[in-house]
Structures are given as C-alpha cells and as structure tokens.
mmCIF file of C-alpha atoms in Angstrom:
data_model
loop_
_atom_site.group_PDB
_atom_site.id
_atom_site.type_symbol
_atom_site.label_atom_id
_atom_site.label_comp_id
_atom_site.label_asym_id
_atom_site.label_seq_id
_atom_site.Cartn_x
_atom_site.Cartn_y
_atom_site.Cartn_z
ATOM 1 C CA VAL A 1 -36.994 -3.877 77.965
ATOM 2 C CA GLY A 2 -41.400 -4.587 78.180
ATOM 3 C CA GLN A 3 -41.080 -4.780 73.823
ATOM 4 C CA GLU A 4 -42.604 -7.805 72.430
ATOM 5 C CA ILE A 5 -40.806 -10.228 70.055
ATOM 6 C CA GLU A 6 -39.788 -12.818 68.102
ATOM 7 C CA CYS A 7 -38.032 -15.724 68.333
ATOM 8 C CA ARG A 8 -36.668 -19.649 68.654
ATOM 9 C CA ILE A 9 -35.445 -21.678 71.664
ATOM 10 C CA ILE A 10 -32.101 -22.649 70.837
ATOM 11 C CA GLN A 11 -31.483 -24.397 73.893
ATOM 12 C CA LEU A 12 -34.022 -25.204 77.182
ATOM 13 C CA LYS A 13 -32.200 -26.611 80.803
ATOM 14 C CA VAL A 14 -34.973 -27.330 82.596
ATOM 15 C CA ASP A 15 -33.309 -28.062 85.569
ATOM 16 C CA GLU A 16 -31.070 -25.157 85.921
ATOM 17 C CA GLU A 17 -34.233 -22.719 84.408
ATOM 18 C CA ASP A 18 -32.051 -21.808 81.151
ATOM 19 C CA VAL A 19 -33.189 -21.047 78.087
ATOM 20 C CA VAL A 20 -31.997 -19.447 75.508
ATOM 21 C CA VAL A 21 -33.531 -18.016 72.230
ATOM 22 C CA ASP A 22 -32.734 -16.692 68.776
ATOM 23 C CA ARG A 23 -34.913 -13.567 67.378
ATOM 24 C CA ARG A 24 -31.688 -13.130 64.292
ATOM 25 C CA VAL A 25 -32.306 -16.585 62.571
ATOM 26 C CA VAL A 26 -36.264 -14.966 62.814
ATOM 27 C CA LEU A 27 -35.855 -12.090 60.947
ATOM 28 C CA GLU A 28 -33.420 -13.883 58.512
ATOM 29 C CA GLU A 29 -35.660 -15.911 57.362
ATOM 30 C CA ALA A 30 -38.420 -13.349 57.332
ATOM 31 C CA GLU A 31 -36.949 -11.689 55.711
ATOM 32 C CA SER A 32 -35.812 -14.686 53.409
ATOM 33 C CA ARG A 33 -39.762 -15.452 52.858
ATOM 34 C CA LEU A 34 -39.908 -11.774 51.862
ATOM 35 C CA ARG A 35 -36.841 -11.583 49.857
ATOM 36 C CA GLU A 36 -38.669 -15.228 47.958
ATOM 37 C CA ASP A 37 -42.132 -13.465 47.401
ATOM 38 C CA PHE A 38 -40.205 -11.022 45.954
ATOM 39 C CA PHE A 39 -38.421 -12.574 43.852
ATOM 40 C CA GLN A 40 -41.484 -15.141 42.846
ATOM 41 C CA SER A 41 -43.501 -11.885 41.541
ATOM 42 C CA LEU A 42 -41.381 -10.120 39.306
ATOM 43 C CA GLU A 43 -41.989 -11.353 35.405
ATOM 44 C CA GLU A 44 -39.873 -10.955 31.909
ATOM 45 C CA GLY A 45 -41.170 -7.606 30.579
ATOM 46 C CA ALA A 46 -41.869 -6.653 33.857
ATOM 47 C CA VAL A 47 -41.043 -2.758 34.895
ATOM 48 C CA VAL A 48 -39.122 -2.498 38.028
ATOM 49 C CA ARG A 49 -37.173 0.496 40.257
ATOM 50 C CA GLY A 50 -33.902 -0.394 41.568
ATOM 51 C CA THR A 51 -31.386 1.741 42.758
ATOM 52 C CA VAL A 52 -26.915 1.150 41.830
ATOM 53 C CA ARG A 53 -24.993 -0.756 44.438
ATOM 54 C CA GLY A 54 -21.740 -1.138 42.276
ATOM 55 C CA LEU A 55 -20.191 -0.534 38.689
ATOM 56 C CA THR A 56 -18.229 -2.971 36.713
ATOM 57 C CA GLU A 57 -16.100 -3.101 33.470
ATOM 58 C CA PHE A 58 -19.396 -5.017 32.647
ATOM 59 C CA GLY A 59 -22.169 -3.314 33.723
ATOM 60 C CA ALA A 60 -24.340 -1.980 36.744
ATOM 61 C CA PHE A 61 -25.457 -3.969 39.341
ATOM 62 C CA VAL A 62 -28.993 -3.027 40.557
ATOM 63 C CA GLU A 63 -31.210 -3.644 44.071
ATOM 64 C CA LEU A 64 -34.490 -4.134 43.471
ATOM 65 C CA SER A 65 -35.984 -5.250 46.727
ATOM 66 C CA PRO A 66 -32.952 -5.476 49.901
ATOM 67 C CA GLY A 67 -31.431 -8.936 48.446
ATOM 68 C CA VAL A 68 -32.667 -8.593 44.977
ATOM 69 C CA ASP A 69 -30.656 -7.890 42.905
ATOM 70 C CA GLY A 70 -30.266 -7.497 38.432
ATOM 71 C CA LEU A 71 -27.499 -7.208 36.523
ATOM 72 C CA LEU A 72 -27.461 -3.914 33.661
ATOM 73 C CA HIS A 73 -25.682 -5.077 30.907
ATOM 74 C CA VAL A 74 -23.772 -2.375 29.350
ATOM 75 C CA SER A 75 -24.829 -2.734 25.927
ATOM 76 C CA ASP A 76 -28.700 -2.399 28.005
ATOM 77 C CA MET A 77 -27.680 1.266 29.269
ATOM 78 C CA SER A 78 -28.109 2.855 25.759
ATOM 79 C CA TRP A 79 -28.527 2.790 21.740
ATOM 80 C CA SER A 80 -25.469 4.699 21.520
ATOM 81 C CA ARG A 81 -22.525 2.809 22.682
ATOM 82 C CA VAL A 82 -20.795 3.299 25.230
ATOM 83 C CA ALA A 83 -17.379 2.733 26.335
ATOM 84 C CA LYS A 84 -18.400 2.594 30.596
ATOM 85 C CA PRO A 85 -20.967 2.313 33.061
ATOM 86 C CA SER A 86 -19.980 5.633 34.957
ATOM 87 C CA ASP A 87 -20.702 6.611 31.285
ATOM 88 C CA VAL A 88 -24.642 6.633 32.378
ATOM 89 C CA VAL A 89 -24.475 5.281 35.594
ATOM 90 C CA SER A 90 -23.397 5.976 39.032
ATOM 91 C CA PRO A 91 -23.788 3.917 42.496
ATOM 92 C CA GLY A 92 -26.998 5.258 44.151
ATOM 93 C CA ASP A 93 -29.309 6.283 40.892
ATOM 94 C CA ASN A 94 -32.265 5.072 41.542
ATOM 95 C CA LEU A 95 -32.820 4.055 37.649
ATOM 96 C CA GLU A 96 -36.307 2.701 36.153
ATOM 97 C CA LEU A 97 -36.269 -0.613 34.088
ATOM 98 C CA LYS A 98 -36.961 -2.985 32.627
ATOM 99 C CA ILE A 99 -36.843 -6.912 33.292
ATOM 100 C CA LEU A 100 -35.611 -8.713 31.028
ATOM 101 C CA LYS A 101 -34.399 -11.925 31.633
ATOM 102 C CA ILE A 102 -34.943 -14.398 34.613
ATOM 103 C CA ASN A 103 -33.589 -17.432 34.985
ATOM 104 C CA ARG A 104 -35.994 -18.816 38.211
ATOM 105 C CA ASP A 105 -32.688 -21.478 38.326
ATOM 106 C CA THR A 106 -29.638 -19.600 39.011
ATOM 107 C CA ARG A 107 -31.510 -16.780 40.417
ATOM 108 C CA LYS A 108 -30.102 -13.947 38.080
ATOM 109 C CA ILE A 109 -31.820 -10.948 36.709
ATOM 110 C CA SER A 110 -30.742 -9.025 33.436
ATOM 111 C CA LEU A 111 -31.971 -5.618 33.209
ATOM 112 C CA GLY A 112 -33.067 -3.373 30.461
ATOM 113 C CA LEU A 113 -32.216 0.926 29.811
ATOM 114 C CA LYS A 114 -32.225 1.366 26.943
ATOM 115 C CA GLN A 115 -35.671 -1.243 26.274
ATOM 116 C CA LEU A 116 -38.185 1.872 28.275
ATOM 117 C CA THR A 117 -37.161 3.604 25.201
ATOM 118 C CA PRO A 118 -37.623 3.738 21.426
ATOM 119 C CA GLU A 119 -35.816 1.648 19.151
ATOM 120 C CA PRO A 120 -33.428 3.873 16.981
ATOM 121 C CA TRP A 121 -34.108 2.137 13.933
ATOM 122 C CA THR A 122 -38.049 2.532 14.243
ATOM 123 C CA VAL A 123 -37.843 6.229 14.676
ATOM 124 C CA ALA A 124 -35.284 6.252 12.450
ATOM 125 C CA ALA A 125 -37.314 4.752 9.521
ATOM 126 C CA GLU A 126 -40.337 7.273 9.767
ATOM 127 C CA ARG A 127 -37.675 10.294 9.772
ATOM 128 C CA PHE A 128 -34.248 9.775 7.380
ATOM 129 C CA HIS A 129 -35.020 9.161 3.894
ATOM 130 C CA THR A 130 -33.175 8.863 1.264
ATOM 131 C CA GLY A 131 -32.085 12.538 -0.466
ATOM 132 C CA ASP A 132 -31.821 14.317 2.621
ATOM 133 C CA ARG A 133 -28.717 16.401 3.933
ATOM 134 C CA VAL A 134 -28.813 15.831 7.943
ATOM 135 C CA ARG A 135 -26.472 16.622 10.781
ATOM 136 C CA GLY A 136 -24.706 14.145 12.673
ATOM 137 C CA VAL A 137 -21.473 13.705 14.062
ATOM 138 C CA VAL A 138 -18.551 11.630 13.590
ATOM 139 C CA SER A 139 -18.050 8.486 16.377
ATOM 140 C CA ARG A 140 -15.906 7.113 15.025
ATOM 141 C CA LEU A 141 -12.640 6.757 12.176
ATOM 142 C CA THR A 142 -11.950 3.739 10.097
ATOM 143 C CA ASP A 143 -9.415 2.723 7.094
ATOM 144 C CA PHE A 144 -12.340 2.066 4.204
ATOM 145 C CA GLY A 145 -14.750 5.415 6.090
ATOM 146 C CA ALA A 146 -16.244 7.268 9.406
ATOM 147 C CA PHE A 147 -19.719 6.216 10.823
ATOM 148 C CA ILE A 148 -21.252 9.521 11.537
ATOM 149 C CA GLU A 149 -24.417 8.741 14.184
ATOM 150 C CA LEU A 150 -27.806 10.301 13.176
ATOM 151 C CA MET A 151 -29.102 10.595 15.933
ATOM 152 C CA PRO A 152 -27.963 7.906 19.963
ATOM 153 C CA GLY A 153 -27.974 4.872 18.220
ATOM 154 C CA VAL A 154 -28.587 5.384 14.761
ATOM 155 C CA ASP A 155 -25.283 5.788 12.277
ATOM 156 C CA GLY A 156 -24.255 5.689 9.302
ATOM 157 C CA LEU A 157 -21.001 5.313 6.463
ATOM 158 C CA ILE A 158 -19.460 7.752 4.675
ATOM 159 C CA HIS A 159 -17.432 5.214 2.155
ATOM 160 C CA LEU A 160 -14.458 6.353 1.769
ATOM 161 C CA SER A 161 -15.306 7.065 -1.871
ATOM 162 C CA GLU A 162 -17.691 9.441 -0.899
ATOM 163 C CA LEU A 163 -16.166 11.880 1.287
ATOM 164 C CA SER A 164 -14.198 14.385 -1.187
ATOM 165 C CA TRP A 165 -14.996 15.201 -5.253
ATOM 166 C CA SER A 166 -10.495 14.874 -4.984
ATOM 167 C CA LYS A 167 -8.754 11.891 -4.313
ATOM 168 C CA LYS A 168 -5.958 13.164 -2.883
ATOM 169 C CA ILE A 169 -8.078 11.435 0.150
ATOM 170 C CA ARG A 170 -6.509 8.756 1.127
ATOM 171 C CA LYS A 171 -7.830 7.729 4.981
ATOM 172 C CA PRO A 172 -10.615 9.942 6.830
ATOM 173 C CA SER A 173 -8.632 11.375 9.035
ATOM 174 C CA ASP A 174 -7.587 13.529 6.663
ATOM 175 C CA LEU A 175 -10.709 15.531 6.943
ATOM 176 C CA LEU A 176 -12.341 14.329 9.390
ATOM 177 C CA LYS A 177 -11.901 14.226 13.156
ATOM 178 C CA VAL A 178 -13.721 12.085 15.757
ATOM 179 C CA GLY A 179 -16.572 14.303 17.281
ATOM 180 C CA GLU A 180 -16.478 16.475 14.699
ATOM 181 C CA SER A 181 -21.150 18.218 13.311
ATOM 182 C CA VAL A 182 -21.183 17.911 9.285
ATOM 183 C CA GLU A 183 -23.517 18.008 7.008
ATOM 184 C CA VAL A 184 -25.006 14.665 4.838
ATOM 185 C CA VAL A 185 -27.002 13.486 1.899
ATOM 186 C CA ILE A 186 -28.069 10.238 2.448
ATOM 187 C CA LEU A 187 -27.590 7.446 -0.338
ATOM 188 C CA GLY A 188 -28.826 4.722 0.519
ATOM 189 C CA MET A 189 -31.451 2.906 3.462
ATOM 190 C CA ASN A 190 -31.214 -0.854 4.222
ATOM 191 C CA LEU A 191 -32.907 -0.373 7.531
ATOM 192 C CA ALA A 192 -33.230 -4.980 7.854
ATOM 193 C CA GLU A 193 -29.429 -4.062 8.280
ATOM 194 C CA ARG A 194 -29.378 -1.169 10.343
ATOM 195 C CA ARG A 195 -27.554 0.395 7.559
ATOM 196 C CA ILE A 196 -27.005 3.919 5.925
ATOM 197 C CA SER A 197 -25.006 5.031 3.313
ATOM 198 C CA LEU A 198 -23.549 8.498 3.651
ATOM 199 C CA GLY A 199 -22.077 11.060 1.243
ATOM 200 C CA LEU A 200 -20.164 14.130 2.575
ATOM 201 C CA LYS A 201 -19.284 14.679 -0.881
ATOM 202 C CA GLN A 202 -22.545 15.468 -1.866
ATOM 203 C CA THR A 203 -22.798 17.799 0.291
ATOM 204 C CA LEU A 204 -19.722 20.446 -1.621
ATOM 205 C CA GLY A 205 -21.780 19.898 -5.272
ATOM 206 C CA ASP A 206 -19.838 18.014 -8.327
ATOM 207 C CA PRO A 207 -17.620 19.414 -10.184
ATOM 208 C CA TRP A 208 -18.256 18.092 -12.906
ATOM 209 C CA GLU A 209 -21.433 20.527 -13.762
ATOM 210 C CA GLU A 210 -19.702 23.226 -13.682
ATOM 211 C CA ALA A 211 -16.544 21.194 -15.585
ATOM 212 C CA ALA A 212 -17.740 22.290 -19.797
ATOM 213 C CA THR A 213 -17.551 26.522 -18.367
ATOM 214 C CA ARG A 214 -14.835 26.838 -16.474
ATOM 215 C CA PHE A 215 -12.219 24.818 -18.480
ATOM 216 C CA PRO A 216 -13.388 25.133 -22.199
ATOM 217 C CA VAL A 217 -11.701 23.030 -24.758
ATOM 218 C CA GLY A 218 -8.926 25.986 -25.746
ATOM 219 C CA THR A 219 -8.650 27.114 -21.923
ATOM 220 C CA VAL A 220 -4.937 27.241 -21.035
ATOM 221 C CA VAL A 221 -4.608 26.659 -17.407
ATOM 222 C CA GLU A 222 -1.650 25.933 -14.718
ATOM 223 C CA VAL A 223 -1.214 22.215 -13.281
ATOM 224 C CA VAL A 224 0.710 20.147 -10.669
ATOM 225 C CA VAL A 225 1.558 16.836 -11.236
ATOM 226 C CA GLY A 226 0.400 14.255 -9.294
ATOM 227 C CA ASN A 227 0.539 10.429 -10.429
ATOM 228 C CA LEU A 228 2.317 9.486 -12.930
ATOM 229 C CA ALA A 229 1.700 6.491 -15.305
ATOM 230 C CA LYS A 230 3.438 4.714 -17.840
ATOM 231 C CA PHE A 231 0.714 5.917 -20.369
ATOM 232 C CA GLY A 232 1.098 9.297 -19.180
ATOM 233 C CA ALA A 233 0.718 11.975 -16.194
ATOM 234 C CA PHE A 234 -2.519 12.657 -13.733
ATOM 235 C CA VAL A 235 -2.924 16.492 -13.101
ATOM 236 C CA GLU A 236 -5.803 18.423 -11.347
ATOM 237 C CA LEU A 237 -7.462 21.315 -12.298
ATOM 238 C CA ALA A 238 -10.208 22.361 -9.595
ATOM 239 C CA PRO A 239 -10.306 20.542 -6.060
ATOM 240 C CA GLY A 240 -12.395 16.559 -7.870
ATOM 241 C CA LEU A 241 -11.527 17.819 -11.468
ATOM 242 C CA GLU A 242 -8.373 15.698 -12.682
ATOM 243 C CA GLY A 243 -7.210 15.720 -15.818
ATOM 244 C CA MET A 244 -4.935 12.904 -17.664
ATOM 245 C CA ILE A 245 -2.175 14.488 -19.759
ATOM 246 C CA HIS A 246 -1.732 12.005 -22.411
ATOM 247 C CA ILE A 247 2.596 10.713 -22.858
ATOM 248 C CA ALA A 248 2.472 11.800 -26.453
ATOM 249 C CA ASP A 249 0.986 15.074 -25.975
ATOM 250 C CA ILE A 250 3.874 15.693 -23.091
ATOM 251 C CA THR A 251 6.580 17.179 -25.232
ATOM 252 C CA ARG A 252 7.281 17.646 -29.322
ATOM 253 C CA GLN A 253 10.387 17.746 -28.445
ATOM 254 C CA LYS A 254 11.192 13.585 -27.866
ATOM 255 C CA ARG A 255 9.603 10.632 -28.097
ATOM 256 C CA LEU A 256 8.877 9.311 -24.226
ATOM 257 C CA ASN A 257 9.375 6.085 -22.923
ATOM 258 C CA HIS A 258 7.416 7.068 -19.406
ATOM 259 C CA PRO A 259 6.512 10.355 -18.603
ATOM 260 C CA ARG A 260 9.067 10.865 -15.660
ATOM 261 C CA GLU A 261 11.577 11.242 -18.171
ATOM 262 C CA ALA A 262 10.536 14.475 -18.800
ATOM 263 C CA LEU A 263 7.783 15.361 -15.961
ATOM 264 C CA GLU A 264 7.508 14.672 -11.375
ATOM 265 C CA THR A 265 5.180 14.688 -9.268
ATOM 266 C CA GLY A 266 4.547 18.349 -7.415
ATOM 267 C CA ARG A 267 5.551 20.217 -10.342
ATOM 268 C CA LYS A 268 3.663 22.539 -11.565
ATOM 269 C CA VAL A 269 3.234 22.857 -15.997
ATOM 270 C CA ARG A 270 0.960 24.408 -18.205
ATOM 271 C CA ALA A 271 -1.779 23.014 -20.273
ATOM 272 C CA VAL A 272 -4.302 23.355 -23.350
ATOM 273 C CA VAL A 273 -7.464 21.491 -22.907
ATOM 274 C CA LEU A 274 -8.111 19.119 -25.441
ATOM 275 C CA GLU A 275 -11.279 17.645 -25.394
ATOM 276 C CA LEU A 276 -13.961 17.329 -22.392
ATOM 277 C CA ASP A 277 -16.392 14.658 -21.294
ATOM 278 C CA THR A 278 -17.833 15.261 -18.930
ATOM 279 C CA GLY A 279 -20.057 12.316 -19.632
ATOM 280 C CA LYS A 280 -17.772 10.125 -19.175
ATOM 281 C CA ARG A 281 -16.020 13.021 -16.739
ATOM 282 C CA ARG A 282 -13.282 12.891 -18.653
ATOM 283 C CA ILE A 283 -10.746 15.871 -19.374
ATOM 284 C CA ARG A 284 -7.562 15.487 -21.555
ATOM 285 C CA LEU A 285 -4.876 18.409 -22.033
ATOM 286 C CA GLY A 286 -0.994 19.005 -23.553
ATOM 287 C CA MET A 287 1.180 20.787 -23.128
ATOM 288 C CA LYS A 288 3.363 20.361 -26.069
ATOM 289 C CA GLN A 289 0.266 21.920 -28.083
ATOM 290 C CA LEU A 290 1.950 25.687 -26.249
ATOM 291 C CA GLU A 291 5.223 24.906 -27.350
ATOM 292 C CA PRO A 292 6.468 26.606 -30.218
ATOM 293 C CA THR A 293 7.085 25.287 -33.439
ATOM 294 C CA THR A 294 9.413 26.096 -36.422
ATOM 295 C CA ALA A 295 6.780 28.845 -37.839
ATOM 296 C CA ASP A 296 6.114 30.522 -34.611
ATOM 297 C CA GLU A 297 9.846 30.677 -34.038
ATOM 298 C CA TYR A 298 10.510 31.945 -37.617
ATOM 299 C CA ILE A 299 8.132 34.498 -37.335
ATOM 300 C CA ALA A 300 9.337 35.556 -34.345
ATOM 301 C CA GLU A 301 12.903 36.340 -35.734
ATOM 302 C CA HIS A 302 10.882 38.328 -38.967
ATOM 303 C CA ARG A 303 9.631 41.743 -39.461
ATOM 304 C CA VAL A 304 6.634 42.361 -42.280
ATOM 305 C CA GLY A 305 8.307 43.672 -44.706
ATOM 306 C CA GLU A 306 11.860 41.742 -44.945
ATOM 307 C CA THR A 307 13.446 40.590 -47.413
ATOM 308 C CA VAL A 308 14.009 36.801 -47.586
ATOM 309 C CA THR A 309 15.206 33.324 -49.190
ATOM 310 C CA GLY A 310 13.143 30.490 -50.049
ATOM 311 C CA ARG A 311 13.953 27.396 -52.220
ATOM 312 C CA PHE A 312 9.845 27.581 -54.191
ATOM 313 C CA LEU A 313 8.165 23.394 -53.901
ATOM 314 C CA GLU A 314 5.418 24.257 -55.516
ATOM 315 C CA VAL A 315 4.187 26.642 -57.798
ATOM 316 C CA GLN A 316 0.706 27.204 -59.500
ATOM 317 C CA ARG A 317 -0.931 29.147 -61.357
ATOM 318 C CA ASP A 318 -1.791 31.981 -59.274
ATOM 319 C CA GLN A 319 0.750 31.080 -56.528
ATOM 320 C CA ALA A 320 3.372 29.296 -54.959
ATOM 321 C CA LYS A 321 4.581 27.585 -52.277
ATOM 322 C CA VAL A 322 7.825 28.642 -51.134
ATOM 323 C CA GLU A 323 9.992 26.743 -48.458
ATOM 324 C CA LEU A 324 11.314 29.508 -45.950
#
C-alpha cells in the first residue's frame, strides 16, 4: 500500500468508473528488454560467467543471465575424454566459460570450458620428445594396441607389436588393464596429426643385446616348444628371445615330413645352440646333435684295455683304420 508501480491500462469503463491495469506485462517487457540487451551485448570469444541449470546426455545448460541460456557440449568440457557431463559439472556450479558461437537467428549460444586452458597438444609439443621415458595411464584398450593418457587431452598409442618382446602377447589385455600406470618410451611424434607412438617393451631392455653372452654357440638349453611350422619348431629361450629348430635338426632316427611327427606344442626339450646372429635376430638350435651317436654308444659299452674284434678298412705305413 502506498507503493508507486508502473502498469498498463487494459480496460477502462468511464461510466462505471472502472479501470483494470496489468503490472505483469510491464515487468515481462522490461525483463525481455534486459534479456535482449544482454543477448545483443554477447560476442563470440568473450568470457562470461554462468550457473549450470541442468544436465543432459550431450551436455549442460548454463544460465548466463535470467532468461538467457547457453549450451556447454560434453566435447567442450575437457580436453580429456568425458564419458558423461556429470563427471565434470553439476547443477548449481558457477562456471567461467568462453562463448564459442552465437546464432542470432535461433538465439542459440555455444559455450566452452576447456577453451580457457592451454591446448594440450601445444603443451605436448614442448614437453615431450622422441626417446623420452614418460609415465602415463592406460585409458583404453583395442585389438591393435593400448592408448595411454600422457596428460589431460593427450593420448599416445602403444601398438601391439611394441608391448612386449615376447610373441606370446596376442592382445593388449594380456598385459595391461585400463587405469594402470605404466612407463613408456616415445618412439615417434606427429603433432600435425596429433599422434604419438609409444613403446612399452623398450623400457624393459632388448633381450637380444645379451643374447650372445647368455647363449653362445654350443650352449645346451631346456626350452618349451611353441609354434610348429612345416620347416621347423619355434622355441623361446627367454622372454622375447625366440629360436628355431629346423626339421632336419630334430632327430637322427628318421626323416620327418613335419615337426609334429616328433614334437608337440608345450613339450619341454633339450637343444644346443648351433648358430646365433644378433644382427638378423636369429638363433638356430638342434636336438639331434644331443642324441648319442653309434660311436657314443660303443664307447659307453666298452672299457680301456678291453680286447675287441674289428675289420681293417685301410692300412698305411704307420697306421691302420679298423671298423669296430
């Protein structure tokens, strides 16, 4: 009572001395003008503050001013992968945002949160270099490799072939799991295509560097048969160090048409290193070389001083060759 207000006459009956006025329409028009003035004052690239009003599957609606909302899309929330908007923002949060785009016709405003922080690939170009050993977190696994988050918004790929020196690793999940922290070596960088190639096995050292010392020619080893091929059997001497027993070096007893006639996958066998080439990363082994020969068997059955019978094969002036 006694307050002065502004209103609009919507009905006037002079005879009845009756006047009906509307205050709400005046307030709505004032608010509309304020909204329009605020909307028109916005510019792309400007930084504004707003309050998260609600969340959807694809983003968050942010109130910049009463009646003026903008959309913060989930892809513009963070340089990192965001599964759902609620992982980053919540209703009621007061945020500082950048206006990415304004459509004056549809009155839609696109907002960005990540754009207020440095573009991570620009930072990555300064921070990372080929050959660096760095730590990262496994962000996701695929059939062909593992993606490692080196910093928010920057992932590198460990190709399946760079996971382990051992050929037993068939898929990344055999060795890694999502969320695991790992040390890797940067093998290559292509910042234009936003790609970083990583290696895990390089942090473990190359087993071939010590192969010549650990397994010189003549070394007898116990190995487990791996893959069988028509020409021979592959065996692992140490993690990442594979050798081959050629089909001709498996046995003296008979001629084999295929290694599986004498061997099977998973069987433990003794073999001797016949050849080692670290340059070509090749080790050749033999099993038949460890089989006793007829001479070995003869010597095992006789003693020095024993009288034996034989047949002369060759007689020379000072010596003779006798077949025992």
